[in-house]
């Protein structure tokens, strides 16, 4: 399973570089024709990972319920985020990955509540959740990479 975490680490390093190389104004800007911005896509990756991996395993998330509600599927930015929130999201990109890998290696993930994604793919266990999460984060990384050219 190390490769799944290696892939996620690479994705999150790309997201961190995007955050580090854009101003707060750029991170918050929603280009014409889009419904979200760079920082929403990055926050969404964290919230979705916590839901797909922890909540569906019956375990508590490492982020607040308010954070998950703000960045969950179907939401969009309701206003600009502060630099403090950007800094929190940057920390979460690393801390949630490290904790997830440690929790996986320690055998914490035992139960999993099956979930069918909006693509019609059913997650049946933690392995499927981790694999799908990488796909999902890759999609949103691509969106963030497109948005950076427009801000």
XYZ file of N, CA, C and O in Angstrom:
604
model
N 0.821 -1.204 0.000
C 0.000 0.000 0.000
C 0.861 1.261 0.000
O 0.317 2.348 -0.059
N 2.168 1.130 0.082
C 2.995 2.336 0.098
C 2.791 3.182 -1.145
O 2.848 4.405 -1.070
N 2.542 2.547 -2.296
C 2.405 3.324 -3.525
C 1.196 4.253 -3.470
O 1.255 5.370 -3.983
N 0.115 3.842 -2.841
C -1.062 4.707 -2.754
C -0.731 5.959 -1.949
O -1.169 7.067 -2.286
N 0.077 5.823 -0.922
C 0.471 6.987 -0.133
C 1.533 7.809 -0.851
O 1.561 9.033 -0.720
N 2.387 7.165 -1.628
C 3.367 7.899 -2.434
C 2.660 8.776 -3.468
O 3.047 9.926 -3.691
N 1.626 8.230 -4.090
C 0.853 9.001 -5.063
C 0.179 10.180 -4.369
O 0.247 11.320 -4.848
N -0.451 9.922 -3.227
C -1.132 11.016 -2.522
C -0.133 12.078 -2.065
O -0.413 13.270 -2.141
N 1.040 11.656 -1.638
C 2.070 12.615 -1.227
C 2.455 13.508 -2.405
O 2.591 14.725 -2.246
N 2.621 12.934 -3.575
C 2.967 13.704 -4.765
C 1.863 14.704 -5.103
O 2.135 15.877 -5.388
N 0.623 14.253 -5.070
C -0.509 15.135 -5.345
C -0.508 16.309 -4.374
O -0.648 17.470 -4.764
N -0.334 16.006 -3.103
C -0.401 17.060 -2.088
C 0.792 18.004 -2.159
O 0.659 19.187 -1.861
N 1.938 17.521 -2.587
C 3.088 18.413 -2.805
C 2.795 19.394 -3.937
O 3.156 20.572 -3.863
N 2.129 18.921 -4.981
C 1.730 19.797 -6.087
C 0.752 20.854 -5.577
O 0.887 22.051 -5.890
N -0.224 20.439 -4.779
C -1.195 21.392 -4.233
C -0.514 22.429 -3.340
O -0.841 23.621 -3.403
N 0.431 21.984 -2.516
C 1.169 22.928 -1.664
C 1.938 23.951 -2.503
O 1.958 25.151 -2.166
N 2.567 23.503 -3.585
C 3.298 24.427 -4.456
C 2.357 25.455 -5.075
O 2.703 26.636 -5.200
N 1.183 25.001 -5.479
C 0.200 25.938 -6.043
C -0.179 26.982 -4.993
O -0.206 28.186 -5.277
N -0.440 26.539 -3.770
C -0.799 27.481 -2.709
C 0.347 28.445 -2.415
O 0.125 29.645 -2.205
N 1.564 27.939 -2.391
C 2.726 28.770 -2.072
C 3.040 29.798 -3.156
O 3.653 30.823 -2.880
N 2.629 29.517 -4.379
C 2.995 30.378 -5.509
C 1.885 31.312 -5.977
O 1.986 31.888 -7.067
N 0.843 31.446 -5.158
C -0.255 32.334 -5.516
C -0.632 33.199 -4.323
O -0.564 32.745 -3.175
N -1.032 34.412 -4.622
C -1.444 35.335 -3.562
C -2.807 34.925 -3.015
O -3.542 34.147 -3.641
N -3.140 35.470 -1.877
C -4.452 35.211 -1.279
C -5.558 35.630 -2.246
O -6.548 34.914 -2.413
N -5.364 36.756 -2.896
C -6.356 37.227 -3.866
C -6.522 36.219 -5.007
O -7.642 35.900 -5.415
N -5.412 35.702 -5.512
C -5.481 34.715 -6.598
C -6.151 33.427 -6.144
O -6.932 32.825 -6.887
N -5.854 32.975 -4.919
C -6.454 31.738 -4.403
C -7.964 31.870 -4.272
O -8.693 30.894 -4.420
N -8.432 33.070 -3.976
C -9.863 33.320 -3.772
C -10.624 33.678 -5.050
O -11.847 33.616 -5.074
N -9.911 34.045 -6.104
C -10.573 34.498 -7.324
C -11.281 33.339 -8.020
O -10.726 32.255 -8.197
N -12.521 33.596 -8.435
C -13.307 32.621 -9.203
C -13.386 33.136 -10.638
O -14.081 34.121 -10.904
N -12.678 32.501 -11.561
C -12.696 32.973 -12.947
C -14.082 32.813 -13.579
O -14.872 31.938 -13.188
N -14.344 33.629 -14.546
C -15.598 33.554 -15.290
C -15.778 32.140 -15.847
O -14.836 31.553 -16.385
N -16.957 31.611 -15.686
C -17.264 30.272 -16.184
C -17.001 29.161 -15.180
O -17.326 28.006 -15.433
N -16.419 29.498 -14.036
C -16.144 28.521 -12.989
C -17.033 28.798 -11.783
O -17.486 29.926 -11.578
N -17.267 27.784 -10.974
C -18.095 27.961 -9.775
C -17.273 27.896 -8.488
O -17.830 28.006 -7.399
N -15.967 27.715 -8.633
C -15.121 27.661 -7.438
C -13.741 28.216 -7.764
O -13.497 28.677 -8.866
N -12.869 28.145 -6.777
C -11.545 28.740 -6.915
C -10.472 27.729 -6.482
O -10.790 26.593 -6.104
N -9.233 28.168 -6.514
C -8.124 27.262 -6.173
C -8.251 26.780 -4.735
O -8.181 25.573 -4.472
N -8.440 27.697 -3.809
C -8.445 27.288 -2.397
C -9.619 26.372 -2.082
O -9.481 25.445 -1.283
N -10.759 26.564 -2.728
C -11.883 25.649 -2.498
C -11.500 24.244 -2.959
O -11.776 23.271 -2.258
N -10.873 24.112 -4.115
C -10.493 22.787 -4.617
C -9.534 22.085 -3.669
O -9.640 20.875 -3.452
N -8.596 22.833 -3.082
C -7.641 22.225 -2.160
C -8.342 21.835 -0.853
O -8.153 20.726 -0.349
N -9.160 22.737 -0.317
C -9.921 22.409 0.890
C -10.848 21.223 0.666
O -11.017 20.370 1.536
N -11.423 21.159 -0.521
C -12.310 20.045 -0.870
C -11.559 18.719 -0.853
O -12.095 17.704 -0.404
N -10.318 18.715 -1.320
C -9.518 17.484 -1.284
C -9.363 16.983 0.148
O -9.517 15.784 0.416
N -9.081 17.884 1.070
C -8.921 17.499 2.479
C -10.245 16.989 3.042
O -10.298 15.919 3.667
N -11.320 17.736 2.812
C -12.627 17.343 3.358
C -13.088 16.002 2.787
O -13.603 15.146 3.524
N -12.911 15.804 1.497
C -13.342 14.552 0.870
C -12.521 13.373 1.383
O -13.069 12.299 1.658
N -11.215 13.564 1.526
C -10.366 12.482 2.039
C -10.814 12.087 3.444
O -10.896 10.902 3.765
N -11.112 13.059 4.265
C -11.541 12.769 5.629
C -12.872 12.014 5.647
O -13.073 11.123 6.461
N -13.747 12.364 4.733
C -15.040 11.685 4.648
C -14.893 10.277 4.084
O -15.398 9.308 4.670
N -14.205 10.161 2.959
C -14.073 8.862 2.287
C -13.291 7.854 3.122
O -13.601 6.662 3.122
N -12.271 8.322 3.819
C -11.377 7.410 4.529
C -11.790 7.234 5.993
O -11.926 6.107 6.459
N -12.026 8.310 6.698
C -12.304 8.205 8.132
C -13.790 8.034 8.444
O -14.181 7.077 9.119
N -14.613 8.943 7.975
C -16.024 8.894 8.350
C -16.687 7.609 7.861
O -17.474 7.001 8.586
N -16.373 7.199 6.632
C -16.959 5.960 6.119
C -16.366 4.716 6.770
O -16.907 3.629 6.632
N -15.272 4.887 7.492
C -14.707 3.790 8.293
C -15.256 3.817 9.718
O -14.837 3.018 10.558
N -16.161 4.753 9.993
C -16.727 4.867 11.332
C -15.783 5.515 12.326
O -15.951 5.352 13.538
N -14.802 6.256 11.833
C -13.800 6.894 12.686
C -13.967 8.402 12.641
O -14.449 8.949 11.643
N -13.536 9.095 13.689
C -13.654 10.553 13.678
C -12.684 11.187 12.695
O -11.549 10.721 12.528
N -13.142 12.249 12.055
C -12.293 13.002 11.135
C -11.300 13.842 11.926
O -11.514 14.140 13.098
N -10.223 14.224 11.278
C -9.205 15.081 11.890
C -9.540 16.552 11.722
O -8.849 17.406 12.257
N -10.558 16.843 10.953
C -10.994 18.223 10.731
C -12.396 18.377 11.321
O -13.103 17.402 11.543
N -12.783 19.604 11.543
C -14.098 19.869 12.135
C -15.223 19.559 11.157
O -15.026 19.546 9.936
N -16.386 19.338 11.709
C -17.573 19.127 10.877
C -17.852 20.381 10.054
O -18.287 20.288 8.908
N -17.598 21.554 10.626
C -17.790 22.809 9.885
C -16.893 22.858 8.651
O -17.314 23.318 7.588
N -15.654 22.390 8.788
C -14.731 22.359 7.657
C -15.287 21.435 6.571
O -15.313 21.791 5.393
N -15.729 20.254 6.976
C -16.281 19.302 6.002
C -17.519 19.883 5.326
O -17.674 19.792 4.108
N -18.393 20.515 6.098
C -19.598 21.117 5.513
C -19.258 22.231 4.529
O -19.922 22.385 3.503
N -18.222 22.998 4.815
C -17.821 24.114 3.954
C -17.248 23.643 2.619
O -17.454 24.288 1.589
N -16.530 22.523 2.642
C -15.808 22.068 1.452
C -16.338 20.765 0.860
O -15.732 20.213 -0.058
N -17.441 20.276 1.342
C -17.950 18.995 0.840
C -18.476 19.125 -0.590
O -18.676 20.228 -1.111
N -18.723 17.966 -1.170
C -19.268 17.881 -2.516
C -20.552 18.701 -2.595
O -21.385 18.663 -1.689
N -20.681 19.438 -3.677
C -21.891 20.217 -3.902
C -21.839 21.633 -3.347
O -22.775 22.395 -3.542
N -20.750 21.983 -2.663
C -20.631 23.339 -2.136
C -19.813 24.192 -3.095
O -19.224 23.687 -4.056
N -19.790 25.465 -2.814
C -18.958 26.402 -3.553
C -18.548 27.495 -2.578
O -19.138 27.626 -1.498
N -17.542 28.270 -2.927
C -17.101 29.325 -2.017
C -18.237 30.303 -1.706
O -18.947 30.746 -2.602
N -18.394 30.598 -0.421
C -19.428 31.551 0.007
C -18.818 32.902 0.341
O -19.506 33.795 0.802
N -17.528 33.041 0.127
C -16.805 34.275 0.400
C -15.322 33.967 0.404
O -14.915 32.816 0.302
N -14.531 35.008 0.522
C -13.085 34.819 0.527
C -12.621 34.151 1.818
O -13.191 34.391 2.887
N -11.606 33.324 1.716
C -10.984 32.740 2.908
C -9.837 33.644 3.339
O -9.248 34.364 2.530
N -9.504 33.586 4.594
C -8.417 34.382 5.154
C -7.085 33.681 4.951
O -7.028 32.483 4.648
N -6.013 34.435 5.164
C -4.680 33.830 5.099
C -4.536 32.750 6.165
O -3.888 31.731 5.941
N -5.163 32.951 7.328
C -5.108 31.948 8.399
C -5.730 30.633 7.947
O -5.213 29.558 8.258
N -6.830 30.712 7.207
C -7.460 29.483 6.720
C -6.607 28.811 5.652
O -6.495 27.587 5.619
N -5.981 29.599 4.795
C -5.057 29.032 3.801
C -3.932 28.301 4.526
O -3.584 27.167 4.171
N -3.376 28.941 5.560
C -2.295 28.319 6.322
C -2.756 27.026 6.988
O -2.006 26.036 7.029
N -3.997 27.014 7.502
C -4.547 25.792 8.109
C -4.663 24.686 7.069
O -4.288 23.537 7.317
N -5.168 25.012 5.893
C -5.325 24.016 4.830
C -3.956 23.474 4.409
O -3.800 22.265 4.195
N -2.961 24.341 4.333
C -1.607 23.890 3.991
C -1.109 22.873 5.016
O -0.557 21.836 4.643
N -1.315 23.155 6.286
C -0.895 22.214 7.334
C -1.670 20.901 7.225
O -1.112 19.809 7.404
N -2.972 21.014 6.949
C -3.805 19.813 6.852
C -3.393 18.914 5.685
O -3.531 17.689 5.770
N -2.901 19.495 4.606
C -2.444 18.670 3.479
C -1.385 17.682 3.931
O -1.380 16.529 3.500
N -0.504 18.125 4.800
C 0.565 17.242 5.284
C 0.114 16.383 6.454
O 0.319 15.168 6.460
N -0.526 16.997 7.439
C -0.860 16.266 8.666
C -1.884 15.161 8.429
O -1.764 14.075 9.001
N -2.873 15.395 7.570
C -3.872 14.350 7.321
C -3.271 13.180 6.550
O -3.625 12.030 6.793
N -2.347 13.477 5.649
C -1.678 12.395 4.912
C -0.832 11.553 5.860
O -0.917 10.318 5.846
N -0.033 12.204 6.691
C 0.836 11.473 7.618
C 0.026 10.615 8.581
O 0.347 9.442 8.801
N -1.033 11.186 9.142
C -1.846 10.441 10.108
C -2.563 9.272 9.427
O -2.650 8.188 9.988
N -3.058 9.502 8.227
C -3.749 8.422 7.513
C -2.808 7.263 7.239
O -3.161 6.098 7.443
N -1.613 7.572 6.797
C -0.641 6.505 6.528
C -0.303 5.755 7.815
O -0.276 4.515 7.827
N -0.067 6.477 8.890
C 0.229 5.832 10.177
C -0.948 4.996 10.668
O -0.766 3.875 11.155
N -2.156 5.545 10.542
C -3.350 4.810 10.982
C -3.562 3.555 10.146
O -3.950 2.510 10.671
N -3.295 3.648 8.849
C -3.422 2.478 7.989
C -2.421 1.401 8.396
O -2.782 0.226 8.552
N -1.177 1.813 8.577
C -0.128 0.856 8.929
C -0.369 0.218 10.292
O 0.022 -0.933 10.516
N -1.032 0.931 11.196
C -1.301 0.377 12.529
C -2.554 -0.491 12.555
O -2.890 -1.069 13.591
N -3.263 -0.592 11.417
C -4.449 -1.441 11.354
C -5.708 -0.805 11.904
O -6.670 -1.508 12.225
N -5.741 0.509 11.993
C -6.901 1.203 12.560
C -8.169 1.023 11.727
O -9.256 0.942 12.259
N -8.012 0.925 10.415
C -9.175 0.836 9.527
C -9.649 -0.615 9.436
O -9.057 -1.430 8.741
N -10.719 -0.910 10.155
C -11.251 -2.268 10.204
C -12.589 -2.341 9.471
O -12.785 -3.166 8.591
N -13.512 -1.490 9.862
C -14.844 -1.473 9.263
C -14.900 -0.439 8.143
O -14.134 0.522 8.132
N -15.828 -0.656 7.212
C -16.051 0.331 6.170
C -17.504 0.247 5.725
O -18.012 -0.833 5.456
N -18.159 1.386 5.658
C -19.552 1.461 5.204
C -19.535 1.708 3.700
O -19.054 2.751 3.254
N -20.024 0.739 2.947
C -20.015 0.869 1.486
C -20.639 2.185 1.061
O -21.613 2.654 1.643
N -20.054 2.761 0.015
C -20.528 4.045 -0.500
C -20.357 4.057 -2.004
O -19.281 3.730 -2.512
N -21.421 4.413 -2.708
C -21.348 4.525 -4.162
C -21.119 5.980 -4.524
O -21.902 6.852 -4.160
N -20.032 6.236 -5.224
C -19.668 7.596 -5.602
C -20.606 8.115 -6.691
O -21.363 7.345 -7.294
N -20.509 9.400 -6.965
C -21.340 10.004 -8.007
C -20.984 9.462 -9.393
O -21.761 9.612 -10.331
N -19.831 8.805 -9.502
C -19.446 8.174 -10.768
C -20.019 6.772 -10.904
O -19.833 6.118 -11.925
N -20.680 6.293 -9.847
C -21.250 4.956 -9.873
C -20.311 3.875 -9.395
O -20.622 2.690 -9.473
N -19.157 4.254 -8.894
C -18.174 3.291 -8.382
C -18.438 3.086 -6.887
O -18.522 4.047 -6.126
N -18.552 1.827 -6.474
C -18.840 1.529 -5.073
C -17.557 1.245 -4.313
O -16.793 0.351 -4.675
N -17.353 2.041 -3.263
C -16.221 1.828 -2.358
C -16.656 0.791 -1.342
O -17.655 0.976 -0.653
N -15.916 -0.308 -1.250
C -16.302 -1.418 -0.383
C -15.417 -1.572 0.835
O -15.785 -2.221 1.797
N -14.211 -0.980 0.778
C -13.269 -1.128 1.887
C -12.257 0.017 1.851
O -12.267 0.841 0.933
N -11.390 0.037 2.817
C -10.418 1.118 2.925
C -9.479 1.164 1.719
O -9.087 2.241 1.272
N -9.150 0.021 1.160
C -8.260 -0.011 -0.005
C -8.893 0.725 -1.189
O -8.239 1.544 -1.843
N -10.156 0.423 -1.443
C -10.873 1.106 -2.522
C -11.016 2.590 -2.247
O -10.912 3.413 -3.165
N -11.240 2.943 -0.984
C -11.383 4.351 -0.616
C -10.086 5.113 -0.859
O -10.094 6.233 -1.388
N -8.968 4.526 -0.474
C -7.678 5.188 -0.670
C -7.352 5.328 -2.161
O -6.865 6.379 -2.599
N -7.638 4.293 -2.938
C -7.401 4.363 -4.378
C -8.283 5.432 -5.019
O -7.809 6.260 -5.794
N -9.579 5.410 -4.692
C -10.502 6.381 -5.270
C -10.140 7.795 -4.833
O -10.239 8.743 -5.620
N -9.716 7.951 -3.595
C -9.337 9.272 -3.117
C -8.209 9.858 -3.972
O -8.226 11.048 -4.278
N -7.248 9.039 -4.348
C -6.168 9.543 -5.198
C -6.694 9.988 -6.560
O -6.277 11.029 -7.084
N -7.601 9.228 -7.123
C -8.227 9.628 -8.382
C -8.920 10.982 -8.190
O -8.743 11.918 -8.972
N -9.709 11.086 -7.127
C -10.472 12.294 -6.839
C -9.548 13.495 -6.643
O -9.780 14.573 -7.201
N -8.482 13.321 -5.868
C -7.550 14.428 -5.644
C -6.821 14.789 -6.932
O -6.514 15.961 -7.155
N -6.571 13.808 -7.783
C -5.954 14.095 -9.078
C -6.843 14.962 -9.943
O -6.363 15.897 -10.605
N -8.140 14.676 -9.940
C -9.098 15.496 -10.702
C -9.059 16.941 -10.208
O -8.956 17.886 -10.997
N -9.131 17.116 -8.897
C -9.173 18.473 -8.350
C -7.825 19.191 -8.465
O -7.782 20.416 -8.574
N -6.742 18.435 -8.485
C -5.437 19.041 -8.740
C -5.400 19.566 -10.171
O -4.902 20.671 -10.425
N -5.940 18.811 -11.099
C -6.023 19.274 -12.489
C -6.864 20.535 -12.616
O -6.505 21.459 -13.363
N -7.957 20.590 -11.888
C -8.793 21.799 -11.909
C -8.012 22.983 -11.339
O -8.011 24.077 -11.913
N -7.338 22.766 -10.211
C -6.540 23.841 -9.606
C -5.445 24.302 -10.563
O -5.165 25.509 -10.663
N -4.844 23.370 -11.285
C -3.796 23.731 -12.243
C -4.382 24.551 -13.396
O -3.736 25.476 -13.902
N -5.594 24.253 -13.803
C -6.266 25.051 -14.842
C -6.616 26.433 -14.304
O -6.410 27.435 -14.995
N -7.134 26.488 -13.086
C -7.520 27.768 -12.498
C -6.326 28.718 -12.339
O -6.458 29.927 -12.514
N -5.167 28.166 -12.017
C -4.007 29.034 -11.788
C -3.611 29.808 -13.040
O -3.023 30.873 -12.946
N -3.966 29.292 -14.204
C -3.664 29.991 -15.452
C -4.634 31.152 -15.707
O -4.368 32.005 -16.538
N -5.728 31.165 -14.946
C -6.773 32.170 -15.181
C -6.854 33.233 -14.094
O -7.662 34.149 -14.187
N -6.042 33.075 -13.056
C -6.119 34.031 -11.943
C -4.931 34.976 -11.955
O -4.829 35.894 -11.206
